[in-house]
PDB file of C-alpha atoms and ligand atoms in Angstrom:
ATOM      1  CA  MET M  19      -8.473  -6.998  15.748  1.00 97.00           C
ATOM      2  CA  ILE M  20      -5.378  -4.913  16.417  1.00 98.00           C
ATOM      3  CA  LEU M  21      -3.419  -3.312  13.602  1.00 98.00           C
ATOM      4  CA  TYR M  22       0.173  -2.266  14.172  1.00 98.00           C
ATOM      5  CA  ASP M  23       0.541   0.521  11.678  1.00 98.00           C
ATOM      6  CA  TYR M  24       1.996   3.883  10.779  1.00 97.00           C
ATOM      7  CA  TRP M  25      -0.407   6.469   9.407  1.00 97.00           C
ATOM      8  CA  ARG M  26       1.647   7.277   6.301  1.00 95.00           C
ATOM      9  CA  SER M  27       2.719   3.730   5.501  1.00 97.00           C
ATOM     10  CA  THR M  28       1.210   2.616   2.202  1.00 97.00           C
ATOM     11  CA  ALA M  29       1.281  -1.054   3.226  1.00 98.00           C
ATOM     12  CA  SER M  30      -0.620  -0.189   6.436  1.00 98.00           C
ATOM     13  CA  TYR M  31      -3.074   1.926   4.449  1.00 98.00           C
ATOM     14  CA  ARG M  32      -3.804  -1.106   2.235  1.00 98.00           C
ATOM     15  CA  VAL M  33      -4.807  -3.168   5.262  1.00 98.00           C
ATOM     16  CA  ARG M  34      -6.876  -0.332   6.750  1.00 98.00           C
ATOM     17  CA  MET M  35      -8.813  -0.069   3.472  1.00 98.00           C
ATOM     18  CA  ALA M  36      -9.468  -3.826   3.510  1.00 98.00           C
ATOM     19  CA  LEU M  37     -10.640  -3.696   7.148  1.00 98.00           C
ATOM     20  CA  HIS M  38     -13.007  -0.805   6.425  1.00 98.00           C
ATOM     21  CA  LEU M  39     -14.335  -2.438   3.240  1.00 97.00           C
ATOM     22  CA  LYS M  40     -14.987  -5.598   5.238  1.00 97.00           C
ATOM     23  CA  GLY M  41     -16.689  -3.581   7.975  1.00 96.00           C
ATOM     24  CA  GLN M  42     -14.327  -5.020  10.595  1.00 96.00           C
ATOM     25  CA  PRO M  43     -13.846  -2.942  13.744  1.00 97.00           C
ATOM     26  CA  PHE M  44     -10.171  -2.637  14.707  1.00 98.00           C
ATOM     27  CA  LYS M  45      -7.838  -0.715  16.964  1.00 97.00           C
ATOM     28  CA  THR M  46      -4.481   0.608  15.865  1.00 97.00           C
ATOM     29  CA  VAL M  47      -1.161   0.566  17.668  1.00 97.00           C
ATOM     30  CA  PRO M  48       0.931   3.283  16.010  1.00 97.00           C
ATOM     31  CA  VAL M  49       4.550   2.378  15.238  1.00 97.00           C
ATOM     32  CA  ASN M  50       6.408   5.591  14.456  1.00 96.00           C
ATOM     33  CA  LEU M  51       8.658   4.813  11.484  1.00 95.00           C
ATOM     34  CA  LYS M  52      10.272   8.255  11.636  1.00 93.00           C
ATOM     35  CA  GLU M  53      11.391   7.522  15.188  1.00 95.00           C
ATOM     36  CA  GLY M  54      12.636   4.057  14.189  1.00 95.00           C
ATOM     37  CA  GLU M  55      10.140   2.250  16.454  1.00 97.00           C
ATOM     38  CA  GLN M  56       9.801  -0.513  13.830  1.00 96.00           C
ATOM     39  CA  LYS M  57      13.367  -1.612  14.598  1.00 95.00           C
ATOM     40  CA  LEU M  58      12.830  -2.025  18.345  1.00 97.00           C
ATOM     41  CA  GLU M  59      12.985  -5.569  19.703  1.00 97.00           C
ATOM     42  CA  GLU M  60       9.528  -5.060  21.181  1.00 97.00           C
ATOM     43  CA  HIS M  61       8.073  -4.475  17.702  1.00 97.00           C
ATOM     44  CA  LYS M  62      10.098  -7.292  16.140  1.00 97.00           C
ATOM     45  CA  LYS M  63       8.238  -9.681  18.445  1.00 97.00           C
ATOM     46  CA  ILE M  64       5.143  -8.627  16.487  1.00 97.00           C
ATOM     47  CA  ASN M  65       6.728  -8.341  13.036  1.00 97.00           C
ATOM     48  CA  PRO M  66      10.160  -9.999  12.869  1.00 97.00           C
ATOM     49  CA  GLN M  67      10.894  -8.078   9.652  1.00 96.00           C
ATOM     50  CA  GLY M  68      10.822  -4.810  11.578  1.00 97.00           C
ATOM     51  CA  LEU M  69       8.122  -3.449   9.281  1.00 97.00           C
ATOM     52  CA  VAL M  70       4.469  -2.462   9.440  1.00 98.00           C
ATOM     53  CA  PRO M  71       1.735  -3.549   9.134  1.00 98.00           C
ATOM     54  CA  ALA M  72       0.939  -6.501  11.373  1.00 98.00           C
ATOM     55  CA  LEU M  73      -2.587  -7.558  12.231  1.00 98.00           C
ATOM     56  CA  VAL M  74      -3.406  -9.453  15.410  1.00 98.00           C
ATOM     57  CA  VAL M  75      -6.569 -11.561  15.324  1.00 97.00           C
ATOM     58  CA  ASN M  76      -7.467 -13.649  18.385  1.00 96.00           C
ATOM     59  CA  GLY M  77      -3.820 -13.605  19.466  1.00 95.00           C
ATOM     60  CA  GLU M  78      -2.567 -14.776  16.054  1.00 97.00           C
ATOM     61  CA  ILE M  79      -0.203 -12.388  14.232  1.00 98.00           C
ATOM     62  CA  PHE M  80      -0.434 -11.839  10.479  1.00 98.00           C
ATOM     63  CA  THR M  81       2.102  -9.868   8.445  1.00 98.00           C
ATOM     64  CA  GLN M  82       2.580  -8.888   4.771  1.00 98.00           C
ATOM     65  CA  SER M  83      -0.269  -6.652   3.663  1.00 98.00           C
ATOM     66  CA  LEU M  84      -1.362  -8.740   0.679  1.00 98.00           C
ATOM     67  CA  ALA M  85      -1.447 -11.934   2.713  1.00 98.00           C
ATOM     68  CA  VAL M  86      -3.458 -10.091   5.371  1.00 98.00           C
ATOM     69  CA  ILE M  87      -5.923  -8.746   2.791  1.00 98.00           C
ATOM     70  CA  GLU M  88      -6.510 -12.220   1.339  1.00 98.00           C
ATOM     71  CA  TYR M  89      -6.880 -13.637   4.849  1.00 98.00           C
ATOM     72  CA  LEU M  90      -9.512 -10.998   5.674  1.00 98.00           C
ATOM     73  CA  ASP M  91     -11.268 -11.672   2.397  1.00 98.00           C
ATOM     74  CA  GLU M  92     -11.463 -15.389   3.087  1.00 97.00           C
ATOM     75  CA  THR M  93     -12.479 -15.171   6.734  1.00 97.00           C
ATOM     76  CA  CYS M  94     -14.743 -12.125   7.000  1.00 95.00           C
ATOM     77  CA  ILE M  95     -18.078 -11.288   5.488  1.00 91.00           C
ATOM     78  CA  GLY M  96     -18.400  -7.943   3.732  1.00 89.00           C
ATOM     79  CA  ALA M  97     -17.482  -6.718   0.271  1.00 91.00           C
ATOM     80  CA  PRO M  98     -15.398  -9.282  -1.656  1.00 97.00           C
ATOM     81  CA  LEU M  99     -11.867  -8.050  -2.297  1.00 98.00           C
ATOM     82  CA  MET M 100     -10.983 -10.743  -4.831  1.00 98.00           C
ATOM     83  CA  PRO M 101     -12.826 -12.080  -7.883  1.00 98.00           C
ATOM     84  CA  LYS M 102     -14.582 -15.429  -7.467  1.00 96.00           C
ATOM     85  CA  ASP M 103     -12.889 -17.178 -10.393  1.00 97.00           C
ATOM     86  CA  GLU M 104      -9.347 -18.534 -10.211  1.00 97.00           C
ATOM     87  CA  GLU M 105      -8.293 -16.732 -13.405  1.00 98.00           C
ATOM     88  CA  GLY M 106      -9.533 -13.423 -11.997  1.00 98.00           C
ATOM     89  CA  LYS M 107      -7.718 -14.059  -8.705  1.00 98.00           C
ATOM     90  CA  ALA M 108      -4.453 -14.684 -10.547  1.00 98.00           C
ATOM     91  CA  LYS M 109      -4.908 -11.464 -12.526  1.00 98.00           C
ATOM     92  CA  VAL M 110      -5.661  -9.395  -9.425  1.00 98.00           C
ATOM     93  CA  ARG M 111      -2.628 -10.880  -7.651  1.00 98.00           C
ATOM     94  CA  ALA M 112      -0.437 -10.048 -10.653  1.00 98.00           C
ATOM     95  CA  LEU M 113      -1.651  -6.413 -10.728  1.00 98.00           C
ATOM     96  CA  SER M 114      -1.199  -6.127  -6.963  1.00 98.00           C
ATOM     97  CA  HIS M 115       2.348  -7.508  -7.098  1.00 98.00           C
ATOM     98  CA  ILE M 116       3.388  -5.011  -9.766  1.00 98.00           C
ATOM     99  CA  ILE M 117       2.901  -2.439  -7.014  1.00 98.00           C
ATOM    100  CA  SER M 118       3.600  -4.364  -3.825  1.00 98.00           C
ATOM    101  CA  SER M 119       6.507  -6.560  -4.944  1.00 97.00           C
ATOM    102  CA  ASP M 120       8.117  -4.746  -7.865  1.00 97.00           C
ATOM    103  CA  LEU M 121       7.594  -1.055  -7.071  1.00 97.00           C
ATOM    104  CA  HIS M 122       6.983  -0.459  -3.375  1.00 96.00           C
ATOM    105  CA  PRO M 123      10.070  -2.232  -1.945  1.00 95.00           C
ATOM    106  CA  LEU M 124      12.393  -0.158  -4.140  1.00 95.00           C
ATOM    107  CA  ASN M 125      11.012   3.072  -2.679  1.00 93.00           C
ATOM    108  CA  ASN M 126      10.640   1.918   0.890  1.00 92.00           C
ATOM    109  CA  LEU M 127      12.036   3.962   3.776  1.00 91.00           C
ATOM    110  CA  ARG M 128      14.885   1.550   4.578  1.00 94.00           C
ATOM    111  CA  VAL M 129      15.972   1.462   0.914  1.00 95.00           C
ATOM    112  CA  LEU M 130      15.929   5.264   0.615  1.00 95.00           C
ATOM    113  CA  GLN M 131      17.807   5.565   3.901  1.00 95.00           C
ATOM    114  CA  TYR M 132      20.425   3.074   2.645  1.00 96.00           C
ATOM    115  CA  LEU M 133      20.843   5.006  -0.612  1.00 96.00           C
ATOM    116  CA  GLN M 134      21.265   8.250   1.306  1.00 96.00           C
ATOM    117  CA  ASN M 135      23.277   7.171   4.340  1.00 96.00           C
ATOM    118  CA  GLU M 136      25.398   4.281   3.060  1.00 97.00           C
ATOM    119  CA  LEU M 137      25.797   5.052  -0.645  1.00 97.00           C
ATOM    120  CA  ASN M 138      25.840   8.863  -0.310  1.00 96.00           C
ATOM    121  CA  VAL M 139      23.119   9.387  -2.905  1.00 96.00           C
ATOM    122  CA  ASN M 140      22.085  13.053  -2.834  1.00 97.00           C
ATOM    123  CA  ASP M 141      18.499  14.303  -2.592  1.00 94.00           C
ATOM    124  CA  GLU M 142      18.201  15.001  -6.317  1.00 95.00           C
ATOM    125  CA  ASN M 143      19.288  11.510  -7.311  1.00 96.00           C
ATOM    126  CA  LYS M 144      17.199   9.935  -4.576  1.00 94.00           C
ATOM    127  CA  GLN M 145      14.155  11.685  -6.052  1.00 94.00           C
ATOM    128  CA  LYS M 146      15.133  10.478  -9.556  1.00 94.00           C
ATOM    129  CA  TRP M 147      15.367   6.921  -8.244  1.00 95.00           C
ATOM    130  CA  TYR M 148      11.971   7.267  -6.599  1.00 94.00           C
ATOM    131  CA  GLU M 149      10.266   8.621  -9.697  1.00 96.00           C
ATOM    132  CA  HIS M 150      11.941   6.135 -12.032  1.00 97.00           C
ATOM    133  CA  TRP M 151      10.339   3.128 -10.325  1.00 97.00           C
ATOM    134  CA  ILE M 152       6.958   4.844 -10.040  1.00 97.00           C
ATOM    135  CA  HIS M 153       6.878   5.573 -13.762  1.00 97.00           C
ATOM    136  CA  GLU M 154       8.048   2.102 -14.720  1.00 97.00           C
ATOM    137  CA  ALA M 155       5.226   0.452 -12.758  1.00 98.00           C
ATOM    138  CA  PHE M 156       2.579   3.009 -13.723  1.00 98.00           C
ATOM    139  CA  GLN M 157       3.386   2.701 -17.445  1.00 98.00           C
ATOM    140  CA  THR M 158       2.852  -1.042 -17.208  1.00 98.00           C
ATOM    141  CA  LEU M 159      -0.387  -0.727 -15.237  1.00 98.00           C
ATOM    142  CA  GLU M 160      -1.719   1.927 -17.618  1.00 98.00           C
ATOM    143  CA  THR M 161      -1.094  -0.425 -20.556  1.00 98.00           C
ATOM    144  CA  MET M 162      -2.839  -3.277 -18.748  1.00 97.00           C
ATOM    145  CA  THR M 163      -5.956  -1.182 -17.971  1.00 97.00           C
ATOM    146  CA  GLU M 164      -9.033  -0.973 -20.212  1.00 94.00           C
ATOM    147  CA  PRO M 165     -10.102   2.510 -21.402  1.00 93.00           C
ATOM    148  CA  ASP M 166     -12.733   4.030 -19.068  1.00 93.00           C
ATOM    149  CA  ALA M 167     -12.246   1.229 -16.546  1.00 97.00           C
ATOM    150  CA  LEU M 168     -13.560   1.964 -13.057  1.00 97.00           C
ATOM    151  CA  TYR M 169     -11.434  -0.788 -11.490  1.00 98.00           C
ATOM    152  CA  LEU M 170      -8.079  -2.336 -12.367  1.00 98.00           C
ATOM    153  CA  HIS M 171      -9.882  -5.636 -12.824  1.00 98.00           C
ATOM    154  CA  GLY M 172     -13.534  -6.637 -13.134  1.00 96.00           C
ATOM    155  CA  ASN M 173     -16.524  -4.723 -11.832  1.00 96.00           C
ATOM    156  CA  HIS M 174     -15.829  -4.223  -8.147  1.00 97.00           C
ATOM    157  CA  ILE M 175     -12.996  -2.979  -5.974  1.00 98.00           C
ATOM    158  CA  THR M 176     -10.279  -5.582  -5.420  1.00 98.00           C
ATOM    159  CA  MET M 177      -6.911  -5.918  -3.724  1.00 98.00           C
ATOM    160  CA  ALA M 178      -5.318  -4.488  -6.885  1.00 98.00           C
ATOM    161  CA  ASP M 179      -7.298  -1.231  -6.547  1.00 98.00           C
ATOM    162  CA  ILE M 180      -6.359  -1.085  -2.872  1.00 98.00           C
ATOM    163  CA  CYS M 181      -2.683  -1.247  -3.875  1.00 98.00           C
ATOM    164  CA  LEU M 182      -3.217   1.453  -6.517  1.00 98.00           C
ATOM    165  CA  ILE M 183      -5.041   3.833  -4.151  1.00 98.00           C
ATOM    166  CA  ALA M 184      -2.301   3.592  -1.506  1.00 98.00           C
ATOM    167  CA  GLN M 185       0.375   4.130  -4.152  1.00 98.00           C
ATOM    168  CA  MET M 186      -1.488   7.152  -5.551  1.00 97.00           C
ATOM    169  CA  TYR M 187      -1.567   8.665  -2.051  1.00 96.00           C
ATOM    170  CA  ASN M 188       2.187   8.170  -1.884  1.00 95.00           C
ATOM    171  CA  VAL M 189       2.667   9.783  -5.315  1.00 95.00           C
ATOM    172  CA  GLU M 190       0.620  12.813  -4.205  1.00 95.00           C
ATOM    173  CA  ARG M 191       2.634  13.040  -1.014  1.00 92.00           C
ATOM    174  CA  PHE M 192       5.904  13.228  -2.946  1.00 90.00           C
ATOM    175  CA  ASN M 193       4.493  15.587  -5.635  1.00 91.00           C
ATOM    176  CA  ILE M 194       5.149  13.212  -8.511  1.00 95.00           C
ATOM    177  CA  GLU M 195       3.523  14.144 -11.805  1.00 95.00           C
ATOM    178  CA  VAL M 196       1.321  11.250 -12.934  1.00 97.00           C
ATOM    179  CA  SER M 197      -1.075  12.947 -15.362  1.00 96.00           C
ATOM    180  CA  ALA M 198       0.405  10.771 -18.120  1.00 97.00           C
ATOM    181  CA  TYR M 199      -1.671   7.888 -16.739  1.00 98.00           C
ATOM    182  CA  PRO M 200      -5.310   8.904 -17.369  1.00 97.00           C
ATOM    183  CA  LYS M 201      -6.730   5.401 -16.913  1.00 98.00           C
ATOM    184  CA  LEU M 202      -5.098   5.005 -13.489  1.00 98.00           C
ATOM    185  CA  ASN M 203      -6.213   8.502 -12.471  1.00 98.00           C
ATOM    186  CA  ASN M 204      -9.726   7.691 -13.574  1.00 97.00           C
ATOM    187  CA  ILE M 205      -9.839   4.637 -11.310  1.00 98.00           C
ATOM    188  CA  TYR M 206      -8.283   6.528  -8.404  1.00 98.00           C
ATOM    189  CA  ASN M 207     -10.676   9.468  -8.719  1.00 97.00           C
ATOM    190  CA  HIS M 208     -13.617   7.091  -8.901  1.00 96.00           C
ATOM    191  CA  LEU M 209     -12.615   5.172  -5.769  1.00 98.00           C
ATOM    192  CA  LYS M 210     -10.968   7.686  -3.485  1.00 97.00           C
ATOM    193  CA  ASN M 211     -14.251   9.233  -2.343  1.00 95.00           C
ATOM    194  CA  LYS M 212     -15.861   5.931  -1.438  1.00 97.00           C
ATOM    195  CA  ALA M 213     -16.773   6.117   2.274  1.00 97.00           C
ATOM    196  CA  GLU M 214     -14.696   3.082   3.335  1.00 97.00           C
ATOM    197  CA  ILE M 215     -11.653   4.353   1.442  1.00 98.00           C
ATOM    198  CA  LYS M 216     -11.963   7.820   2.972  1.00 97.00           C
ATOM    199  CA  ALA M 217     -12.341   6.265   6.424  1.00 98.00           C
ATOM    200  CA  ALA M 218      -8.994   4.465   6.001  1.00 98.00           C
ATOM    201  CA  HIS M 219      -7.125   7.536   4.728  1.00 97.00           C
ATOM    202  CA  PRO M 220      -3.776   8.334   6.425  1.00 97.00           C
ATOM    203  CA  SER M 221      -5.085  11.734   7.583  1.00 96.00           C
ATOM    204  CA  LYS M 222      -7.635   9.875   9.747  1.00 96.00           C
ATOM    205  CA  TYR M 223      -4.875   7.910  11.489  1.00 95.00           C
ATOM    206  CA  GLU M 224      -2.299  10.649  11.955  1.00 91.00           C
ATOM    207  CA  LYS M 225      -0.799  10.385  15.434  1.00 78.00           C
TER     208      LYS M 225
HETATM  209  N1  GSH A 118       5.707  -6.232   1.688  1.00 73.60           N
HETATM  210  C1  GSH A 118       5.403  -5.657   2.966  1.00 73.60           C
HETATM  211  C2  GSH A 118       6.043  -4.286   3.030  1.00 73.60           C
HETATM  212  C3  GSH A 118       5.956  -3.688   4.400  1.00 73.60           C
HETATM  213  C4  GSH A 118       6.753  -2.392   4.429  1.00 73.60           C
HETATM  214  O1  GSH A 118       7.707  -2.235   3.692  1.00 73.60           O
HETATM  215  N2  GSH A 118       6.338  -1.472   5.303  1.00 73.60           N
HETATM  216  C5  GSH A 118       7.010  -0.206   5.378  1.00 73.60           C
HETATM  217  C6  GSH A 118       6.028   0.935   5.469  1.00 73.60           C
HETATM  218  S1  GSH A 118       5.044   1.087   4.012  1.00 73.60           S
HETATM  219  C7  GSH A 118       7.892  -0.157   6.612  1.00 73.60           C
HETATM  220  O2  GSH A 118       7.535  -0.687   7.644  1.00 73.60           O
HETATM  221  N3  GSH A 118       9.058   0.488   6.503  1.00 73.60           N
HETATM  222  C8  GSH A 118       9.947   0.648   7.591  1.00 73.60           C
HETATM  223  C9  GSH A 118      11.362   0.785   7.151  1.00 73.60           C
HETATM  224  O3  GSH A 118      11.616   0.803   5.940  1.00 73.60           O
HETATM  225  O4  GSH A 118      12.210   0.873   8.037  1.00 73.60           O
HETATM  226  C10 GSH A 118       3.882  -5.564   3.138  1.00 73.60           C
HETATM  227  O5  GSH A 118       3.196  -5.448   2.132  1.00 73.60           O
HETATM  228  O6  GSH A 118       3.390  -5.632   4.277  1.00 73.60           O
END
């Protein structure tokens, strides 16, 4: 398997966690987002959206991190990343989408660059924008989480936790204060030292 990724990309980090949890060996092809390599025609042949990640399996290209994670879960042995029951699956997808569909796209590089370069939003307001969407999503997730929970759903790590861990890394990177969410911090602190999660950490893929 070949993963087109960028070490700091949260969506790429999600897929790396899934690959490590599944015990799947993979190679990475770094796409430097800071240098704009995602917008090159060469990369768009891999991911027509001009984004990372993209996973190549036996010559077939898969994009969209959540779709890739579910694909890996359904086709590879290793730790299950989704509950077995349909109700549980729907709940894990809902939790995952709060981060991946409703939060992450608003704070993505191309959106921040558009705010800054096209709409002349200054650094202070850009940071306010960033934090606003983090807090909105985190407040919701905190409310949806049971006290003392070790996972966002059920009794093993799922795609929803993968989304949370990557988002927490991003929050740490941008120095955003999230102590107001003890249940989310509890889950993150419980999972971040798991060997497979550590192995997927951005610092291990820095190029
Ligand atoms: N929904 C997509 C999001 C992919 C995405 O937005 N990737 C970001 C990095 S985390 C990216 O490639 N950004 C490049 C840019 O904004 O130009 C997924 O989950 O795969």
